[in-house]
Amino acid sequence: MRFIGGFFGLELAPESAAGLADFWQMPGDPALCFANARSALAALVASLRPTKVWLPAYLCSSLLAAFDAVGSVEFYPVDESLEPDVELLEAAVRPHALVLAIDYFGQPPHRRFLDFVRSRPDLRFVEDAAQAFDTGIAPWGGWVLRSPRKLVGVADGGFVSPATDIAPDCRACAAPDPHIRQAALARFEDLDGTANDSWHAANQSRESSERVSAMRMSRLSRELLRRAPVAPLAARRRENFDVLATRLAPYRFRPQATLSHVPLGFPIRLRTDERARVRDALHAQGIFPAVHWADLPSPTSFTVAHRLAGELLTLPCDHRYAPSDMERVAQVVGDELKRTP
Ligand SMILES: Cc1ncc(COP(=O)(O)O)c(C=O)c1O
């Protein structure tokens, strides 16, 4: 029965022509949209049933839960620029294995890896695009994994595209948890940031309670993604990145002549002690950089990955900010690094 009359529920403006949902090929069926990316990946893995999975040594530990049911999970090395060790993969990966690689900080892997993908139709490749707004190239993986809340203001969600390989009994069948958006709503209402401590704590506790489950992505997040305009958000990220690239060139991780992707943030590489100092200095000014990721799940014998985990820091440069905000961020970083401890 369709109800008519009564009070108004939350109402959103009409969909935008080029929304992020379409751009990221979000599945139209809510049963294929999960509460987070790890759940979508777990559902894909349960449907494909690979016997062997290869993961990069530089990886977010939360993703490991997606592979709990897989008999054999192995790590492969990455180099100083986080590029996959293709030589090792060529020699070690046997037919039918599933290989996951990450578009780190929004950038796709180098040509050598993409050639390897093309040369091995016997393998299944998952492109982890959780950090990628737009890699600047067509999807290279057989399946692309998304976690929209890492890039835009939605509280939940995760999906793979295409999602049609997810078996009927692996789909998202549980209702979303309304508490999932509490921290995001509190931050939204707190225009002057006076309640920062409380929404930050709420978000930390909510993130640490994220699990693999059959919970659906909320309708609100799906509808917001349909309305998020791609071009202006992408342009602002690039513009902000350029300010930091000009001001902080010596510290930039993976410098390249032209930016062909839309960046997650501006990653810098510092000595571990410098990173701690810069982080503290930024926090003192109300600027919150991210560490992707401090606690790698791979063995410490992957020395390059573990060294990078101690040295990288991601400065925010997303669409919430203007170039003048980036000048402020660059100033704090630059001043701290000029200071002798
Ligand atoms: C690259 C990458 N992929 C996947 C995930 C998992 O995303 P979610 O938290 O939505 O499960 C993360 C989490 O931080 C991530 O950083």
Short mmCIF file of C-alpha atoms and ligand atoms in Angstrom, two decimals:
data_model
loop_
_atom_site.label_atom_id
_atom_site.label_comp_id
_atom_site.label_asym_id
_atom_site.label_seq_id
_atom_site.Cartn_x
_atom_site.Cartn_y
_atom_site.Cartn_z
CA MET A 1 0.00 0.00 0.00
CA ARG A 2 1.32 3.46 -0.83
CA PHE A 3 0.61 5.94 1.99
CA ILE A 4 -0.71 9.35 1.01
CA GLY A 5 -0.56 12.41 3.27
CA GLY A 6 0.92 12.92 6.72
CA PHE A 7 4.25 14.50 7.61
CA PHE A 8 7.15 14.91 5.20
CA GLY A 9 10.12 12.55 5.42
CA LEU A 10 13.57 13.86 4.51
CA GLU A 11 13.36 15.15 0.95
CA LEU A 12 16.26 15.55 -1.45
CA ALA A 13 16.67 17.65 -4.58
CA PRO A 14 16.26 15.84 -7.92
CA GLU A 15 19.10 13.62 -9.13
CA SER A 16 22.02 15.28 -10.85
CA ALA A 17 22.70 14.35 -14.46
CA ALA A 18 26.25 13.12 -13.89
CA GLY A 19 26.09 11.79 -10.34
CA LEU A 20 28.79 9.75 -8.62
CA ALA A 21 26.49 6.71 -8.39
CA ASP A 22 26.45 6.41 -12.19
CA PHE A 23 30.09 7.38 -12.55
CA TRP A 24 31.08 4.60 -10.12
CA GLN A 25 28.53 2.19 -11.59
CA MET A 26 26.79 1.65 -8.28
CA PRO A 27 24.42 -1.33 -8.66
CA GLY A 28 20.78 -0.31 -8.97
CA ASP A 29 19.62 -3.24 -6.84
CA PRO A 30 19.85 -2.36 -3.10
CA ALA A 31 20.60 -6.03 -2.37
CA LEU A 32 23.94 -5.54 -4.13
CA CYS A 33 24.90 -2.47 -2.09
CA PHE A 34 26.42 -3.31 1.30
CA ALA A 35 27.08 -1.29 4.45
CA ASN A 36 30.82 -1.22 3.73
CA ALA A 37 33.35 -2.33 1.12
CA ARG A 38 34.68 -5.32 3.02
CA SER A 39 31.18 -6.85 3.07
CA ALA A 40 30.75 -6.37 -0.68
CA LEU A 41 34.14 -7.98 -1.26
CA ALA A 42 33.34 -10.86 1.10
CA ALA A 43 30.11 -11.47 -0.83
CA LEU A 44 32.01 -11.51 -4.14
CA VAL A 45 34.64 -13.85 -2.72
CA ALA A 46 31.97 -16.21 -1.30
CA SER A 47 30.39 -16.28 -4.76
CA LEU A 48 33.60 -16.80 -6.78
CA ARG A 49 35.11 -19.26 -4.24
CA PRO A 50 38.79 -18.78 -5.16
CA THR A 51 41.15 -21.27 -3.51
CA LYS A 52 44.05 -18.82 -3.55
CA VAL A 53 44.14 -15.04 -3.07
CA TRP A 54 47.07 -12.65 -3.53
CA LEU A 55 47.05 -9.34 -1.65
CA PRO A 56 49.55 -6.46 -1.68
CA ALA A 57 51.77 -6.24 1.40
CA TYR A 58 50.65 -2.63 1.76
CA LEU A 59 47.01 -3.05 2.69
CA CYS A 60 44.34 -1.79 5.05
CA SER A 61 44.00 -4.50 7.72
CA SER A 62 40.20 -4.23 7.75
CA LEU A 63 40.05 -5.77 4.29
CA LEU A 64 41.45 -9.09 5.47
CA ALA A 65 38.09 -10.05 7.00
CA ALA A 66 36.69 -10.35 3.46
CA PHE A 67 38.92 -13.39 2.91
CA ASP A 68 38.17 -15.35 6.10
CA ALA A 69 36.68 -18.23 4.10
CA VAL A 70 39.59 -18.52 1.64
CA GLY A 71 41.97 -21.43 2.25
CA SER A 72 45.14 -19.67 1.15
CA VAL A 73 45.90 -15.95 1.34
CA GLU A 74 49.34 -14.75 0.34
CA PHE A 75 50.95 -11.32 0.16
CA TYR A 76 53.06 -9.93 -2.68
CA PRO A 77 55.64 -7.14 -2.27
CA VAL A 78 55.31 -3.54 -3.42
CA ASP A 79 58.20 -1.22 -4.22
CA GLU A 80 59.12 2.20 -2.83
CA SER A 81 56.39 3.78 -5.00
CA LEU A 82 53.83 1.18 -3.91
CA GLU A 83 53.92 -0.50 -7.32
CA PRO A 84 53.22 -4.26 -7.30
CA ASP A 85 56.19 -6.59 -7.79
CA VAL A 86 55.16 -7.90 -11.21
CA GLU A 87 58.18 -10.18 -11.55
CA LEU A 88 57.15 -12.07 -8.44
CA LEU A 89 53.50 -12.23 -9.53
CA GLU A 90 54.49 -13.54 -12.97
CA ALA A 91 56.51 -16.30 -11.40
CA ALA A 92 54.27 -17.25 -8.49
CA VAL A 93 50.61 -16.81 -9.36
CA ARG A 94 48.91 -19.96 -10.65
CA PRO A 95 45.78 -20.05 -12.85
CA HIS A 96 42.39 -19.24 -11.28
CA ALA A 97 43.85 -17.31 -8.34
CA LEU A 98 42.27 -14.01 -7.33
CA VAL A 99 44.67 -11.05 -7.29
CA LEU A 100 43.75 -7.78 -5.59
CA ALA A 101 45.62 -4.54 -6.20
CA ILE A 102 44.93 -1.06 -4.90
CA ASP A 103 44.62 2.27 -6.67
CA TYR A 104 46.69 3.87 -3.89
CA PHE A 105 45.73 7.48 -3.17
CA GLY A 106 43.48 7.31 -6.23
CA GLN A 107 46.22 6.49 -8.75
CA PRO A 108 46.13 3.30 -10.85
CA PRO A 109 49.11 0.88 -10.82
CA HIS A 110 51.91 1.36 -13.35
CA ARG A 111 51.84 0.14 -16.95
CA ARG A 112 53.85 -2.98 -16.21
CA PHE A 113 51.17 -4.25 -13.83
CA LEU A 114 48.38 -3.31 -16.25
CA ASP A 115 50.19 -5.29 -18.98
CA PHE A 116 50.42 -8.22 -16.57
CA VAL A 117 46.64 -8.00 -15.99
CA ARG A 118 46.02 -8.06 -19.74
CA SER A 119 48.39 -10.97 -20.24
CA ARG A 120 46.66 -13.22 -17.68
CA PRO A 121 43.02 -13.89 -18.57
CA ASP A 122 43.32 -17.05 -16.44
CA LEU A 123 43.41 -14.90 -13.26
CA ARG A 124 40.69 -12.90 -11.52
CA PHE A 125 41.63 -9.34 -10.71
CA VAL A 126 39.90 -7.13 -8.15
CA GLU A 127 40.65 -3.42 -8.46
CA ASP A 128 40.39 -1.89 -5.00
CA ALA A 129 39.25 1.64 -5.86
CA ALA A 130 38.22 2.57 -2.30
CA GLN A 131 40.64 5.51 -2.50
CA ALA A 132 39.91 6.36 -6.13
CA PHE A 133 37.51 9.10 -7.13
CA ASP A 134 38.60 8.80 -10.77
CA THR A 135 41.79 6.97 -11.77
CA GLY A 136 41.84 8.73 -15.14
CA ILE A 137 41.77 5.37 -16.98
CA ALA A 138 39.10 2.74 -17.65
CA PRO A 139 38.70 0.16 -14.84
CA TRP A 140 41.51 -2.37 -15.15
CA GLY A 141 40.08 -5.01 -12.80
CA GLY A 142 37.38 -7.56 -13.55
CA TRP A 143 35.61 -6.14 -10.50
CA VAL A 144 36.03 -2.68 -9.00
CA LEU A 145 35.59 -2.23 -5.23
CA ARG A 146 34.23 1.07 -3.85
CA SER A 147 33.88 2.54 -0.36
CA PRO A 148 32.18 5.91 -0.99
CA ARG A 149 32.46 7.30 2.56
CA LYS A 150 36.25 7.57 2.10
CA LEU A 151 35.70 10.19 -0.60
CA VAL A 152 32.39 11.98 -0.10
CA GLY A 153 29.93 12.83 2.65
CA VAL A 154 27.90 9.65 2.90
CA ALA A 155 27.92 7.67 6.13
CA ASP A 156 27.97 4.14 4.77
CA GLY A 157 28.17 1.95 1.70
CA GLY A 158 30.34 -0.43 -0.25
CA PHE A 159 29.88 -2.26 -3.52
CA VAL A 160 31.66 -4.04 -6.34
CA SER A 161 30.93 -3.41 -9.96
CA PRO A 162 29.86 -5.35 -11.80
CA ALA A 163 27.93 -6.95 -8.94
CA THR A 164 26.03 -9.54 -10.97
CA ASP A 165 28.47 -12.30 -9.97
CA ILE A 166 27.32 -12.04 -6.34
CA ALA A 167 25.26 -15.18 -5.75
CA PRO A 168 21.63 -14.78 -4.58
CA ASP A 169 22.42 -16.23 -1.14
CA CYS A 170 25.35 -13.81 -0.64
CA ARG A 171 23.38 -10.58 -1.18
CA ALA A 172 22.72 -7.80 1.30
CA CYS A 173 19.46 -8.76 3.00
CA ALA A 174 19.60 -7.01 6.42
CA ALA A 175 18.22 -3.53 7.07
CA PRO A 176 20.77 -0.73 7.57
CA ASP A 177 21.62 0.30 11.13
CA PRO A 178 20.22 3.85 11.72
CA HIS A 179 23.06 4.54 14.19
CA ILE A 180 25.55 4.26 11.38
CA ARG A 181 24.97 7.90 10.41
CA GLN A 182 24.96 9.43 13.89
CA ALA A 183 28.52 10.80 13.73
CA ALA A 184 28.05 12.19 10.21
CA LEU A 185 24.79 13.90 11.19
CA ALA A 186 26.32 15.36 14.34
CA ARG A 187 29.21 16.78 12.31
CA PHE A 188 26.77 18.12 9.70
CA GLU A 189 24.76 20.00 12.34
CA ASP A 190 27.83 21.34 14.15
CA LEU A 191 28.68 24.19 11.79
CA ASP A 192 31.25 25.88 14.03
CA GLY A 193 32.95 22.64 15.10
CA THR A 194 32.43 23.14 18.83
CA ALA A 195 31.28 19.52 19.26
CA ASN A 196 34.33 18.14 17.44
CA ASP A 197 35.36 15.89 20.36
CA SER A 198 32.02 14.19 20.53
CA TRP A 199 31.45 13.50 16.80
CA HIS A 200 35.09 12.46 16.35
CA ALA A 201 34.74 9.95 19.19
CA ALA A 202 31.42 8.72 17.79
CA ASN A 203 33.01 8.16 14.39
CA GLN A 204 36.04 6.36 15.84
CA SER A 205 33.82 3.98 17.76
CA ARG A 206 31.58 3.43 14.77
CA GLU A 207 34.58 2.71 12.46
CA SER A 208 36.01 0.23 14.93
CA SER A 209 32.69 -1.62 15.06
CA GLU A 210 32.56 -2.07 11.26
CA ARG A 211 32.25 -5.78 10.36
CA VAL A 212 31.61 -8.02 7.39
CA SER A 213 27.85 -8.49 7.29
CA ALA A 214 24.81 -8.78 5.02
CA MET A 215 23.67 -5.29 6.04
CA ARG A 216 22.51 -3.05 3.21
CA MET A 217 23.78 0.41 2.37
CA SER A 218 21.25 2.99 3.52
CA ARG A 219 18.85 4.46 0.99
CA LEU A 220 19.98 7.92 2.08
CA SER A 221 23.58 7.22 1.06
CA ARG A 222 22.51 5.70 -2.26
CA GLU A 223 20.36 8.72 -3.02
CA LEU A 224 23.08 11.18 -2.00
CA LEU A 225 25.54 9.45 -4.34
CA ARG A 226 23.05 9.79 -7.18
CA ARG A 227 23.06 13.53 -6.55
CA ALA A 228 26.78 14.14 -5.94
CA PRO A 229 28.12 16.02 -8.99
CA VAL A 230 31.32 14.48 -10.38
CA ALA A 231 32.99 17.37 -12.23
CA PRO A 232 33.08 20.13 -9.56
CA LEU A 233 34.17 17.71 -6.81
CA ALA A 234 36.96 16.35 -9.00
CA ALA A 235 38.09 19.82 -10.09
CA ARG A 236 38.33 21.09 -6.53
CA ARG A 237 40.42 18.09 -5.43
CA ARG A 238 42.86 18.69 -8.29
CA GLU A 239 43.06 22.41 -7.65
CA ASN A 240 43.77 21.87 -3.96
CA PHE A 241 46.32 19.16 -4.72
CA ASP A 242 48.17 21.56 -7.04
CA VAL A 243 48.57 24.11 -4.25
CA LEU A 244 50.13 21.50 -1.96
CA ALA A 245 52.27 20.13 -4.81
CA THR A 246 53.70 23.59 -5.42
CA ARG A 247 54.29 24.39 -1.76
CA LEU A 248 55.45 20.96 -0.53
CA ALA A 249 57.22 19.56 -3.61
CA PRO A 250 60.25 18.11 -1.75
CA TYR A 251 58.06 15.94 0.49
CA ARG A 252 55.61 14.74 -2.13
CA PHE A 253 55.22 10.98 -2.39
CA ARG A 254 55.38 9.66 -5.97
CA PRO A 255 56.02 12.93 -7.79
CA GLN A 256 54.93 12.90 -11.41
CA ALA A 257 54.82 15.56 -14.08
CA THR A 258 51.08 15.65 -14.68
CA LEU A 259 48.20 14.54 -12.52
CA SER A 260 45.98 12.25 -14.57
CA HIS A 261 43.89 10.93 -11.66
CA VAL A 262 41.67 12.68 -9.10
CA PRO A 263 43.61 12.45 -5.84
CA LEU A 264 42.41 11.04 -2.51
CA GLY A 265 44.68 13.44 -0.69
CA PHE A 266 48.24 14.71 -0.90
CA PRO A 267 50.57 11.99 0.42
CA ILE A 268 53.92 13.13 1.79
CA ARG A 269 56.83 10.94 2.86
CA LEU A 270 58.79 11.96 5.95
CA ARG A 271 61.10 10.29 8.43
CA THR A 272 59.05 8.53 11.11
CA ASP A 273 60.03 11.06 13.79
CA GLU A 274 59.27 13.97 11.44
CA ARG A 275 55.90 12.48 10.63
CA ALA A 276 54.98 12.37 14.30
CA ARG A 277 56.04 16.02 14.76
CA VAL A 278 54.17 17.22 11.67
CA ARG A 279 51.06 15.33 12.70
CA ASP A 280 51.13 16.89 16.15
CA ALA A 281 51.68 20.37 14.70
CA LEU A 282 48.75 19.91 12.30
CA HIS A 283 46.47 18.59 15.06
CA ALA A 284 47.31 21.63 17.17
CA GLN A 285 45.96 23.79 14.33
CA GLY A 286 42.77 21.72 13.92
CA ILE A 287 44.05 20.01 10.75
CA PHE A 288 43.61 16.25 10.59
CA PRO A 289 45.80 14.32 8.17
CA ALA A 290 45.29 10.56 7.74
CA VAL A 291 47.73 7.70 8.07
CA HIS A 292 47.10 5.04 5.41
CA TRP A 293 47.94 2.63 7.14
CA ALA A 294 49.83 2.27 10.40
CA ASP A 295 49.00 -1.39 11.08
CA LEU A 296 49.64 -3.49 7.99
CA PRO A 297 48.37 -7.08 8.19
CA SER A 298 51.34 -8.41 6.16
CA PRO A 299 54.41 -9.97 7.84
CA THR A 300 57.15 -7.50 8.79
CA SER A 301 59.47 -9.33 6.36
CA PHE A 302 57.85 -7.08 3.71
CA THR A 303 60.28 -4.40 4.73
CA VAL A 304 59.52 -1.77 2.08
CA ALA A 305 55.80 -1.81 2.86
CA HIS A 306 56.39 -1.58 6.59
CA ARG A 307 58.88 1.25 6.19
CA LEU A 308 56.37 3.21 4.10
CA ALA A 309 53.70 2.57 6.75
CA GLY A 310 55.91 4.44 9.20
CA GLU A 311 56.63 7.35 6.86
CA LEU A 312 53.55 8.30 4.83
CA LEU A 313 51.07 10.95 5.82
CA THR A 314 48.03 11.97 3.74
CA LEU A 315 47.12 15.65 3.81
CA PRO A 316 43.45 16.42 3.07
CA CYS A 317 42.78 18.23 -0.22
CA ASP A 318 39.17 17.34 -0.89
CA HIS A 319 36.23 19.40 -2.15
CA ARG A 320 35.37 20.76 1.31
CA TYR A 321 38.36 23.08 1.12
CA ALA A 322 39.55 26.07 -0.86
CA PRO A 323 43.11 26.76 -2.08
CA SER A 324 43.52 29.22 0.82
CA ASP A 325 42.95 26.32 3.27
CA MET A 326 45.69 24.42 1.45
CA GLU A 327 48.06 27.37 1.90
CA ARG A 328 47.43 27.12 5.63
CA VAL A 329 48.10 23.36 5.66
CA ALA A 330 51.31 23.84 3.67
CA GLN A 331 52.45 26.61 5.99
CA VAL A 332 52.06 24.44 9.11
CA VAL A 333 53.88 21.50 7.49
CA GLY A 334 56.65 23.70 6.10
CA ASP A 335 57.17 25.57 9.37
CA GLU A 336 57.37 22.37 11.40
CA LEU A 337 59.86 20.79 9.03
CA LYS A 338 62.08 23.90 9.11
CA ARG A 339 62.19 23.72 12.88
CA THR A 340 65.08 21.71 14.34
CA PRO A 341 63.69 19.38 16.99
C1 LIG B 1 41.99 0.65 0.15
C2 LIG B 1 40.88 0.15 1.02
N1 LIG B 1 40.06 -0.80 0.54
C3 LIG B 1 39.02 -1.24 1.27
C4 LIG B 1 38.77 -0.80 2.54
C5 LIG B 1 37.58 -1.32 3.32
O1 LIG B 1 36.55 -0.38 3.24
P1 LIG B 1 35.34 -0.43 4.27
O2 LIG B 1 35.78 0.25 5.53
O3 LIG B 1 34.23 0.31 3.57
O4 LIG B 1 35.01 -1.87 4.47
C6 LIG B 1 39.59 0.16 3.09
C7 LIG B 1 39.35 0.65 4.46
O5 LIG B 1 39.96 1.54 4.97
C8 LIG B 1 40.65 0.67 2.30
O6 LIG B 1 41.44 1.63 2.78
#
